[in-house]
Amino acid sequence: MTMESDRSGSITTRRQLLAAPLVGAGGGLSSRFDTVRLAADGSLPASLDERVPNLLDRYDVPGASIAVIENGEVTWSGAYGSADPADGRQMAEDTPFQVQSLTKSITAWAVLKLVEQGELELDDPVGRHLTSWERPDAAYSWADVTVRRLLAHSAGLPTGGYEGVPLDEAPPPLRKALSGHADGPAARPTSEPGEFRYSNIGYALLELLLEDVTGRDFTAYVADEILEPLEMDGATFVATEGLRSELATEHFVDGSPVPARHGPASAHSGLYATAADIARFVAAGMETSGEPVGRGVLEPEHVAALYAPTVETTGFYGLASDGAGLGHFVETLSEGERAVMNGGQGSGSWHWFHAVPGTGDGIVILTNSERSVQLIADVIEAWTDRSGLPSQSLTRARSWIRLPVWILVGVAAGLALRLGYGAIAGTRTFAPLSDRDRTTRAVLGTLAIVTFGLWWTIGRETVAFFLPVIAEWVGLALSAVVALLLVTVLFPKTNRGEPT
C-alpha cells in the first residue's frame, strides 16, 4: 500500500470541497473561527497544505500529522508544524505519537480475534476467563461485567486510570494496579452495569483477560495478530530509545511540554504509532476492490460487531456520537450511512480518527497539544465537505458551542445601546447610592460579580482545556457584559424615567 507525500504531489480526491467560513461582524471574530477552505487545485491535500499551518497558529498548537483514506485505501499523508519546538525538530510524516485512547480500538480488534477463534464469547462474564487475579468484592454483581460491556464502556467500572511513570522507569505490575495499589481505583463494578460510563480501567481488565486466555503478553499478541498483518509498521507498544528520540513532544494548554510517561496497562492508551499506521488500521474496516473488510485479520461480521452501537453515549461523548460500539464510537448520518470514530486524549495531546466505512472515506489527525479540539473539528469539517459526506456531530457540536459567544455579544450590544441612549437622553445619571430600583440593581451587581469570579476561577480553565479559542472569546464577551451591567447599576434611571 503506497502513500504520496504532501510535498511530492497531492492526490486529487473525488468531490469538490465546500468552503465553510463563519461570517462575523467586521470579519474579526469570523476569521478566528474560519475553517479549511478549498485550495486552487481543488484537492483536500492542497487545502490542508494551505490552511493547517494557519490553524496551528490560530489555536497555538505546535504540530499535527494527518492521513486521508479514500475508497478504503490510504491515499495521502502530511505533517505540519513542530514535533518538538524546544529543540527545533519539525513534524514529519513518520513522527510517532503516543496515540492514547485510539489504542482501545486496536485492543477491541484483538479481543474480537479471540471471539473469532472461539476462545471466548462477547456476552461471557469476564470472571469466567480471569485465572491469574482475584477479583475484589464489589457492590454490583461481577456476573454482569461482560466482555461486550467492557468493550463498550458499560460494565460499571470506575472512570479515570493509573498514574504513569517516566519512560525510563518500570510501571507497577498490571495485577497490582487492578487491585487498587497503583495510584488508581481497583477494577470492580462501582455502578450498575449496562449504562455508559467511560473507563480506562475496563480496558486494563481486558488486557489481563487477553493474557489469561492466550497465555501470552498482551503487547506481543496484539503485535503478532493485529499490527503486523495490517502492515502498521511504525506501531509498537515498546518505547525504545530510538522511538523516544523521535516521539512527538506533547504540550499542556499553556504550551509547556509534557514528559512522556507510561503506566501499568497498555490496552487503553499504550500504543505508539504514526498517522499512516492508524490510517491503515481504519482502512482495514472498509472494503476495497481487491481486499475484504477485515483484511483477513477479522471476518466482516466481527468488524460489523465492532461498529454496531451497543449503548447510548452521554455527556461529552454524546455530543460527538450516537452511541458506543466496541472500542469505537458510532453515529448514523443523515443519509443513513454509519460513521465510526474514536478520540485519544492525554496530558498534552488530542488525536482523532473518523471514517464512513460504507463509502470508504476516512481521516486521521494526530496532534501534540491539549489545545487541538477546535483544530480537529475544523479539519473534520473540511474532510466531510470535500468527500461529499453529511455533517458530523463533532462539527455540529462545535457550531453550537460557539453560540454562547454570539449570545454574549448580543447582550453586550443591547446593554451598550441602552446605556448610550440613557446618557444622550439624560435619563441616566451616576448615582450608585440612589434608592431607584435599589434591590434590582443590587441583585444585578452581585450576579455580575459572582459570574465574573466563577468564570475566571473555574469556568475559563475548564472550557480552555477543550476549547481554548472559544474560551478566550467567551471571556472577552462576558467581561464586556459584566462591565456594562456594573455601569447600569452605577448609572440608574433618573426620576424623568426612561422610555421603554
mmCIF file of N, CA and C in Angstrom, residues 140-245:
data_model
loop_
_atom_site.group_PDB
_atom_site.id
_atom_site.type_symbol
_atom_site.label_atom_id
_atom_site.label_comp_id
_atom_site.label_asym_id
_atom_site.label_seq_id
_atom_site.Cartn_x
_atom_site.Cartn_y
_atom_site.Cartn_z
ATOM 1 N N TYR A 140 -21.775 -4.263 43.072
ATOM 2 C CA TYR A 140 -22.614 -4.770 41.990
ATOM 3 C C TYR A 140 -22.063 -6.103 41.509
ATOM 4 N N SER A 141 -22.906 -6.863 40.870
ATOM 5 C CA SER A 141 -22.550 -8.235 40.520
ATOM 6 C C SER A 141 -21.495 -8.312 39.417
ATOM 7 N N TRP A 142 -20.457 -9.099 39.677
ATOM 8 C CA TRP A 142 -19.448 -9.363 38.657
ATOM 9 C C TRP A 142 -20.042 -10.143 37.483
ATOM 10 N N ALA A 143 -21.136 -10.852 37.728
ATOM 11 C CA ALA A 143 -21.748 -11.632 36.644
ATOM 12 C C ALA A 143 -22.240 -10.745 35.511
ATOM 13 N N ASP A 144 -22.507 -9.456 35.807
ATOM 14 C CA ASP A 144 -22.985 -8.529 34.793
ATOM 15 C C ASP A 144 -21.856 -7.791 34.089
ATOM 16 N N VAL A 145 -20.625 -8.055 34.510
ATOM 17 C CA VAL A 145 -19.457 -7.440 33.861
ATOM 18 C C VAL A 145 -19.017 -8.374 32.740
ATOM 19 N N THR A 146 -19.513 -8.116 31.543
ATOM 20 C CA THR A 146 -19.235 -8.988 30.403
ATOM 21 C C THR A 146 -18.157 -8.386 29.508
ATOM 22 N N VAL A 147 -17.640 -9.213 28.622
ATOM 23 C CA VAL A 147 -16.641 -8.758 27.661
ATOM 24 C C VAL A 147 -17.215 -7.632 26.797
ATOM 25 N N ARG A 148 -18.430 -7.809 26.328
ATOM 26 C CA ARG A 148 -19.065 -6.785 25.493
ATOM 27 C C ARG A 148 -19.182 -5.454 26.238
ATOM 28 N N ARG A 149 -19.626 -5.507 27.483
ATOM 29 C CA ARG A 149 -19.798 -4.266 28.242
ATOM 30 C C ARG A 149 -18.468 -3.587 28.538
ATOM 31 N N LEU A 150 -17.428 -4.359 28.785
ATOM 32 C CA LEU A 150 -16.119 -3.742 28.965
ATOM 33 C C LEU A 150 -15.684 -3.018 27.695
ATOM 34 N N LEU A 151 -15.889 -3.631 26.555
ATOM 35 C CA LEU A 151 -15.511 -3.016 25.284
ATOM 36 C C LEU A 151 -16.317 -1.754 25.002
ATOM 37 N N ALA A 152 -17.575 -1.723 25.460
ATOM 38 C CA ALA A 152 -18.476 -0.603 25.178
ATOM 39 C C ALA A 152 -18.580 0.389 26.331
ATOM 40 N N HIS A 153 -17.707 0.294 27.311
ATOM 41 C CA HIS A 153 -17.711 1.219 28.452
ATOM 42 C C HIS A 153 -19.053 1.211 29.186
ATOM 43 N N SER A 154 -19.613 0.058 29.350
ATOM 44 C CA SER A 154 -20.901 -0.025 30.051
ATOM 45 C C SER A 154 -20.906 -1.122 31.108
ATOM 46 N N ALA A 155 -19.726 -1.446 31.653
ATOM 47 C CA ALA A 155 -19.621 -2.502 32.653
ATOM 48 C C ALA A 155 -19.673 -1.973 34.072
ATOM 49 N N GLY A 156 -19.805 -0.664 34.240
ATOM 50 C CA GLY A 156 -19.904 -0.093 35.569
ATOM 51 C C GLY A 156 -18.584 0.086 36.275
ATOM 52 N N LEU A 157 -17.457 -0.054 35.568
ATOM 53 C CA LEU A 157 -16.160 0.117 36.205
ATOM 54 C C LEU A 157 -15.820 1.596 36.369
ATOM 55 N N PRO A 158 -14.886 1.922 37.258
ATOM 56 C CA PRO A 158 -14.593 3.337 37.541
ATOM 57 C C PRO A 158 -14.031 4.068 36.332
ATOM 58 N N THR A 159 -14.245 5.387 36.325
ATOM 59 C CA THR A 159 -13.577 6.238 35.351
ATOM 60 C C THR A 159 -12.138 6.468 35.816
ATOM 61 N N GLY A 160 -11.414 7.260 35.056
ATOM 62 C CA GLY A 160 -10.034 7.549 35.441
ATOM 63 C C GLY A 160 -9.081 6.457 34.999
ATOM 64 N N GLY A 161 -7.897 6.459 35.582
ATOM 65 C CA GLY A 161 -6.883 5.486 35.200
ATOM 66 C C GLY A 161 -5.793 5.427 36.252
ATOM 67 N N TYR A 162 -4.608 4.999 35.825
ATOM 68 C CA TYR A 162 -3.494 4.809 36.741
ATOM 69 C C TYR A 162 -2.392 5.827 36.461
ATOM 70 N N GLU A 163 -1.739 6.257 37.510
ATOM 71 C CA GLU A 163 -0.666 7.235 37.389
ATOM 72 C C GLU A 163 0.498 6.646 36.604
ATOM 73 N N GLY A 164 0.991 7.406 35.614
ATOM 74 C CA GLY A 164 2.109 6.940 34.821
ATOM 75 C C GLY A 164 3.448 7.287 35.459
ATOM 76 N N VAL A 165 4.502 6.689 34.924
ATOM 77 C CA VAL A 165 5.865 6.960 35.384
ATOM 78 C C VAL A 165 6.703 7.296 34.157
ATOM 79 N N PRO A 166 7.863 7.960 34.314
ATOM 80 C CA PRO A 166 8.724 8.252 33.163
ATOM 81 C C PRO A 166 9.067 6.995 32.378
ATOM 82 N N LEU A 167 9.337 7.185 31.086
ATOM 83 C CA LEU A 167 9.566 6.033 30.213
ATOM 84 C C LEU A 167 10.775 5.204 30.618
ATOM 85 N N ASP A 168 11.728 5.815 31.322
ATOM 86 C CA ASP A 168 12.900 5.046 31.737
ATOM 87 C C ASP A 168 12.702 4.334 33.070
ATOM 88 N N GLU A 169 11.479 4.386 33.616
ATOM 89 C CA GLU A 169 11.152 3.661 34.841
ATOM 90 C C GLU A 169 10.130 2.569 34.551
ATOM 91 N N ALA A 170 10.161 1.522 35.342
ATOM 92 C CA ALA A 170 9.188 0.439 35.182
ATOM 93 C C ALA A 170 7.910 0.782 35.941
ATOM 94 N N PRO A 171 6.752 0.698 35.288
ATOM 95 C CA PRO A 171 5.490 0.965 35.988
ATOM 96 C C PRO A 171 5.130 -0.184 36.914
ATOM 97 N N PRO A 172 4.183 0.023 37.823
ATOM 98 C CA PRO A 172 3.741 -1.079 38.687
ATOM 99 C C PRO A 172 3.162 -2.220 37.855
ATOM 100 N N PRO A 173 3.190 -3.441 38.364
ATOM 101 C CA PRO A 173 2.597 -4.569 37.633
ATOM 102 C C PRO A 173 1.093 -4.360 37.417
ATOM 103 N N LEU A 174 0.594 -4.902 36.322
ATOM 104 C CA LEU A 174 -0.810 -4.732 35.959
ATOM 105 C C LEU A 174 -1.736 -5.260 37.050
ATOM 106 N N ARG A 175 -1.469 -6.440 37.581
ATOM 107 C CA ARG A 175 -2.361 -7.026 38.579
ATOM 108 C C ARG A 175 -2.398 -6.197 39.856
ATOM 109 N N LYS A 176 -1.271 -5.616 40.223
ATOM 110 C CA LYS A 176 -1.233 -4.732 41.392
ATOM 111 C C LYS A 176 -2.103 -3.503 41.149
ATOM 112 N N ALA A 177 -2.029 -2.964 39.945
ATOM 113 C CA ALA A 177 -2.850 -1.803 39.610
ATOM 114 C C ALA A 177 -4.332 -2.146 39.633
ATOM 115 N N LEU A 178 -4.682 -3.280 39.056
ATOM 116 C CA LEU A 178 -6.091 -3.688 39.023
ATOM 117 C C LEU A 178 -6.642 -3.914 40.429
ATOM 118 N N SER A 179 -5.780 -4.231 41.360
ATOM 119 C CA SER A 179 -6.219 -4.438 42.747
ATOM 120 C C SER A 179 -6.309 -3.134 43.525
ATOM 121 N N GLY A 180 -5.966 -2.017 42.877
ATOM 122 C CA GLY A 180 -6.093 -0.709 43.511
ATOM 123 C C GLY A 180 -4.873 -0.262 44.269
ATOM 124 N N HIS A 181 -3.696 -0.777 43.922
ATOM 125 C CA HIS A 181 -2.474 -0.448 44.646
ATOM 126 C C HIS A 181 -1.467 0.266 43.760
ATOM 127 N N ALA A 182 -1.942 1.092 42.836
ATOM 128 C CA ALA A 182 -1.034 1.812 41.924
ATOM 129 C C ALA A 182 -1.603 3.186 41.599
ATOM 130 N N ASP A 183 -1.967 3.944 42.634
ATOM 131 C CA ASP A 183 -2.481 5.304 42.459
ATOM 132 C C ASP A 183 -3.698 5.354 41.544
ATOM 133 N N GLY A 184 -4.577 4.398 41.721
ATOM 134 C CA GLY A 184 -5.810 4.368 40.942
ATOM 135 C C GLY A 184 -6.801 3.425 41.599
ATOM 136 N N PRO A 185 -8.074 3.529 41.230
ATOM 137 C CA PRO A 185 -9.084 2.661 41.848
ATOM 138 C C PRO A 185 -8.948 1.216 41.407
ATOM 139 N N ALA A 186 -9.445 0.323 42.218
ATOM 140 C CA ALA A 186 -9.467 -1.098 41.863
ATOM 141 C C ALA A 186 -10.460 -1.339 40.728
ATOM 142 N N ALA A 187 -10.194 -2.382 39.944
ATOM 143 C CA ALA A 187 -11.085 -2.769 38.856
ATOM 144 C C ALA A 187 -12.238 -3.582 39.429
ATOM 145 N N ARG A 188 -13.371 -2.932 39.623
ATOM 146 C CA ARG A 188 -14.571 -3.592 40.132
ATOM 147 C C ARG A 188 -15.775 -2.751 39.724
ATOM 148 N N PRO A 189 -16.946 -3.345 39.574
ATOM 149 C CA PRO A 189 -18.130 -2.549 39.217
ATOM 150 C C PRO A 189 -18.558 -1.665 40.386
ATOM 151 N N THR A 190 -18.537 -0.348 40.154
ATOM 152 C CA THR A 190 -18.927 0.604 41.195
ATOM 153 C C THR A 190 -20.224 1.325 40.844
ATOM 154 N N SER A 191 -20.804 0.997 39.701
ATOM 155 C CA SER A 191 -22.133 1.483 39.329
ATOM 156 C C SER A 191 -22.840 0.367 38.567
ATOM 157 N N GLU A 192 -24.124 0.527 38.352
ATOM 158 C CA GLU A 192 -24.921 -0.526 37.724
ATOM 159 C C GLU A 192 -24.425 -0.798 36.306
ATOM 160 N N PRO A 193 -23.955 -2.022 36.005
ATOM 161 C CA PRO A 193 -23.563 -2.334 34.633
ATOM 162 C C PRO A 193 -24.739 -2.186 33.673
ATOM 163 N N GLY A 194 -24.425 -1.713 32.484
ATOM 164 C CA GLY A 194 -25.450 -1.550 31.452
ATOM 165 C C GLY A 194 -25.583 -0.142 30.940
ATOM 166 N N GLU A 195 -25.116 0.856 31.691
ATOM 167 C CA GLU A 195 -25.159 2.236 31.251
ATOM 168 C C GLU A 195 -23.755 2.716 30.904
ATOM 169 N N PHE A 196 -23.683 3.675 29.975
ATOM 170 C CA PHE A 196 -22.394 4.173 29.511
ATOM 171 C C PHE A 196 -21.641 4.883 30.638
ATOM 172 N N ARG A 197 -20.392 4.488 30.819
ATOM 173 C CA ARG A 197 -19.503 5.147 31.773
ATOM 174 C C ARG A 197 -18.076 4.868 31.319
ATOM 175 N N TYR A 198 -17.471 5.855 30.693
ATOM 176 C CA TYR A 198 -16.162 5.666 30.075
ATOM 177 C C TYR A 198 -15.148 5.207 31.114
ATOM 178 N N SER A 199 -14.389 4.159 30.766
ATOM 179 C CA SER A 199 -13.499 3.570 31.763
ATOM 180 C C SER A 199 -12.217 3.051 31.137
ATOM 181 N N ASN A 200 -11.093 3.713 31.441
ATOM 182 C CA ASN A 200 -9.795 3.168 31.074
ATOM 183 C C ASN A 200 -9.524 1.862 31.819
ATOM 184 N N ILE A 201 -10.000 1.804 33.056
ATOM 185 C CA ILE A 201 -9.738 0.625 33.886
ATOM 186 C C ILE A 201 -10.413 -0.611 33.296
ATOM 187 N N GLY A 202 -11.559 -0.425 32.631
ATOM 188 C CA GLY A 202 -12.203 -1.550 31.969
ATOM 189 C C GLY A 202 -11.312 -2.162 30.901
ATOM 190 N N TYR A 203 -10.569 -1.310 30.186
ATOM 191 C CA TYR A 203 -9.661 -1.835 29.160
ATOM 192 C C TYR A 203 -8.410 -2.448 29.768
ATOM 193 N N ALA A 204 -7.974 -1.945 30.925
ATOM 194 C CA ALA A 204 -6.873 -2.608 31.629
ATOM 195 C C ALA A 204 -7.287 -4.026 32.022
ATOM 196 N N LEU A 205 -8.549 -4.186 32.405
ATOM 197 C CA LEU A 205 -9.052 -5.522 32.746
ATOM 198 C C LEU A 205 -9.106 -6.415 31.510
ATOM 199 N N LEU A 206 -9.455 -5.832 30.364
ATOM 200 C CA LEU A 206 -9.441 -6.601 29.107
ATOM 201 C C LEU A 206 -8.025 -7.056 28.752
ATOM 202 N N GLU A 207 -7.045 -6.252 29.083
ATOM 203 C CA GLU A 207 -5.648 -6.648 28.847
ATOM 204 C C GLU A 207 -5.309 -7.917 29.628
ATOM 205 N N LEU A 208 -5.689 -7.932 30.890
ATOM 206 C CA LEU A 208 -5.449 -9.131 31.694
ATOM 207 C C LEU A 208 -6.257 -10.310 31.163
ATOM 208 N N LEU A 209 -7.485 -10.070 30.762
ATOM 209 C CA LEU A 209 -8.309 -11.125 30.183
ATOM 210 C C LEU A 209 -7.620 -11.761 28.983
ATOM 211 N N LEU A 210 -7.097 -10.934 28.091
ATOM 212 C CA LEU A 210 -6.437 -11.459 26.896
ATOM 213 C C LEU A 210 -5.211 -12.282 27.278
ATOM 214 N N GLU A 211 -4.453 -11.814 28.258
ATOM 215 C CA GLU A 211 -3.262 -12.563 28.660
ATOM 216 C C GLU A 211 -3.630 -13.890 29.306
ATOM 217 N N ASP A 212 -4.687 -13.901 30.125
ATOM 218 C CA ASP A 212 -5.089 -15.153 30.764
ATOM 219 C C ASP A 212 -5.637 -16.149 29.751
ATOM 220 N N VAL A 213 -6.336 -15.663 28.738
ATOM 221 C CA VAL A 213 -6.913 -16.559 27.729
ATOM 222 C C VAL A 213 -5.838 -17.121 26.816
ATOM 223 N N THR A 214 -4.879 -16.262 26.403
ATOM 224 C CA THR A 214 -3.884 -16.694 25.413
ATOM 225 C C THR A 214 -2.615 -17.247 26.046
ATOM 226 N N GLY A 215 -2.360 -16.885 27.313
ATOM 227 C CA GLY A 215 -1.094 -17.266 27.918
ATOM 228 C C GLY A 215 0.074 -16.490 27.363
ATOM 229 N N ARG A 216 -0.213 -15.369 26.689
ATOM 230 C CA ARG A 216 0.829 -14.559 26.064
ATOM 231 C C ARG A 216 0.777 -13.128 26.593
ATOM 232 N N ASP A 217 1.890 -12.417 26.450
ATOM 233 C CA ASP A 217 1.922 -10.999 26.782
ATOM 234 C C ASP A 217 0.992 -10.239 25.841
ATOM 235 N N PHE A 218 0.225 -9.331 26.400
ATOM 236 C CA PHE A 218 -0.740 -8.570 25.609
ATOM 237 C C PHE A 218 -0.087 -7.880 24.416
ATOM 238 N N THR A 219 1.010 -7.166 24.655
ATOM 239 C CA THR A 219 1.619 -6.390 23.574
ATOM 240 C C THR A 219 2.156 -7.291 22.463
ATOM 241 N N ALA A 220 2.696 -8.440 22.831
ATOM 242 C CA ALA A 220 3.206 -9.374 21.817
ATOM 243 C C ALA A 220 2.061 -9.956 21.003
ATOM 244 N N TYR A 221 0.964 -10.309 21.669
ATOM 245 C CA TYR A 221 -0.182 -10.862 20.959
ATOM 246 C C TYR A 221 -0.745 -9.848 19.961
ATOM 247 N N VAL A 222 -0.931 -8.605 20.401
ATOM 248 C CA VAL A 222 -1.503 -7.592 19.513
ATOM 249 C C VAL A 222 -0.566 -7.316 18.345
ATOM 250 N N ALA A 223 0.739 -7.265 18.616
ATOM 251 C CA ALA A 223 1.700 -7.041 17.532
ATOM 252 C C ALA A 223 1.621 -8.147 16.485
ATOM 253 N N ASP A 224 1.553 -9.402 16.933
ATOM 254 C CA ASP A 224 1.543 -10.538 16.004
ATOM 255 C C ASP A 224 0.211 -10.681 15.264
ATOM 256 N N GLU A 225 -0.888 -10.445 15.969
ATOM 257 C CA GLU A 225 -2.203 -10.755 15.398
ATOM 258 C C GLU A 225 -2.879 -9.560 14.719
ATOM 259 N N ILE A 226 -2.488 -8.337 15.086
ATOM 260 C CA ILE A 226 -3.176 -7.160 14.545
ATOM 261 C C ILE A 226 -2.208 -6.224 13.814
ATOM 262 N N LEU A 227 -1.173 -5.760 14.494
ATOM 263 C CA LEU A 227 -0.311 -4.733 13.915
ATOM 264 C C LEU A 227 0.437 -5.219 12.683
ATOM 265 N N GLU A 228 1.072 -6.361 12.784
ATOM 266 C CA GLU A 228 1.854 -6.861 11.644
ATOM 267 C C GLU A 228 0.978 -7.239 10.456
ATOM 268 N N PRO A 229 -0.110 -8.003 10.630
ATOM 269 C CA PRO A 229 -0.945 -8.325 9.462
ATOM 270 C C PRO A 229 -1.546 -7.100 8.777
ATOM 271 N N LEU A 230 -1.792 -6.030 9.518
ATOM 272 C CA LEU A 230 -2.356 -4.813 8.931
ATOM 273 C C LEU A 230 -1.274 -3.863 8.436
ATOM 274 N N GLU A 231 -0.022 -4.308 8.473
ATOM 275 C CA GLU A 231 1.113 -3.523 7.969
ATOM 276 C C GLU A 231 1.236 -2.180 8.679
ATOM 277 N N MET A 232 0.967 -2.177 9.973
ATOM 278 C CA MET A 232 1.171 -0.989 10.795
ATOM 279 C C MET A 232 2.632 -0.991 11.256
ATOM 280 N N ASP A 233 3.531 -0.745 10.303
ATOM 281 C CA ASP A 233 4.950 -0.993 10.516
ATOM 282 C C ASP A 233 5.582 -0.076 11.553
ATOM 283 N N GLY A 234 5.006 1.120 11.741
ATOM 284 C CA GLY A 234 5.579 2.039 12.715
ATOM 285 C C GLY A 234 4.919 1.968 14.065
ATOM 286 N N ALA A 235 3.989 1.043 14.255
ATOM 287 C CA ALA A 235 3.228 0.954 15.506
ATOM 288 C C ALA A 235 3.882 -0.038 16.456
ATOM 289 N N THR A 236 3.961 0.339 17.733
ATOM 290 C CA THR A 236 4.581 -0.515 18.733
ATOM 291 C C THR A 236 4.119 -0.105 20.117
ATOM 292 N N PHE A 237 4.219 -1.022 21.044
ATOM 293 C CA PHE A 237 3.974 -0.711 22.450
ATOM 294 C C PHE A 237 5.279 -0.519 23.214
ATOM 295 N N VAL A 238 6.410 -0.700 22.545
ATOM 296 C CA VAL A 238 7.722 -0.686 23.195
ATOM 297 C C VAL A 238 8.393 0.660 22.940
ATOM 298 N N ALA A 239 8.631 1.410 24.001
ATOM 299 C CA ALA A 239 9.254 2.733 23.880
ATOM 300 C C ALA A 239 10.775 2.585 23.910
ATOM 301 N N THR A 240 11.349 2.171 22.779
ATOM 302 C CA THR A 240 12.798 2.047 22.687
ATOM 303 C C THR A 240 13.446 3.430 22.733
ATOM 304 N N GLU A 241 14.765 3.455 22.910
ATOM 305 C CA GLU A 241 15.464 4.745 22.922
ATOM 306 C C GLU A 241 15.315 5.443 21.586
ATOM 307 N N GLY A 242 15.339 4.690 20.502
ATOM 308 C CA GLY A 242 15.167 5.290 19.190
ATOM 309 C C GLY A 242 13.801 5.928 19.039
ATOM 310 N N LEU A 243 12.758 5.243 19.512
ATOM 311 C CA LEU A 243 11.416 5.804 19.428
ATOM 312 C C LEU A 243 11.303 7.055 20.291
ATOM 313 N N ARG A 244 11.887 7.045 21.473
ATOM 314 C CA ARG A 244 11.792 8.214 22.356
ATOM 315 C C ARG A 244 12.402 9.445 21.717
ATOM 316 N N SER A 245 13.476 9.263 20.956
ATOM 317 C CA SER A 245 14.133 10.405 20.329
ATOM 318 C C SER A 245 13.313 10.979 19.183
#
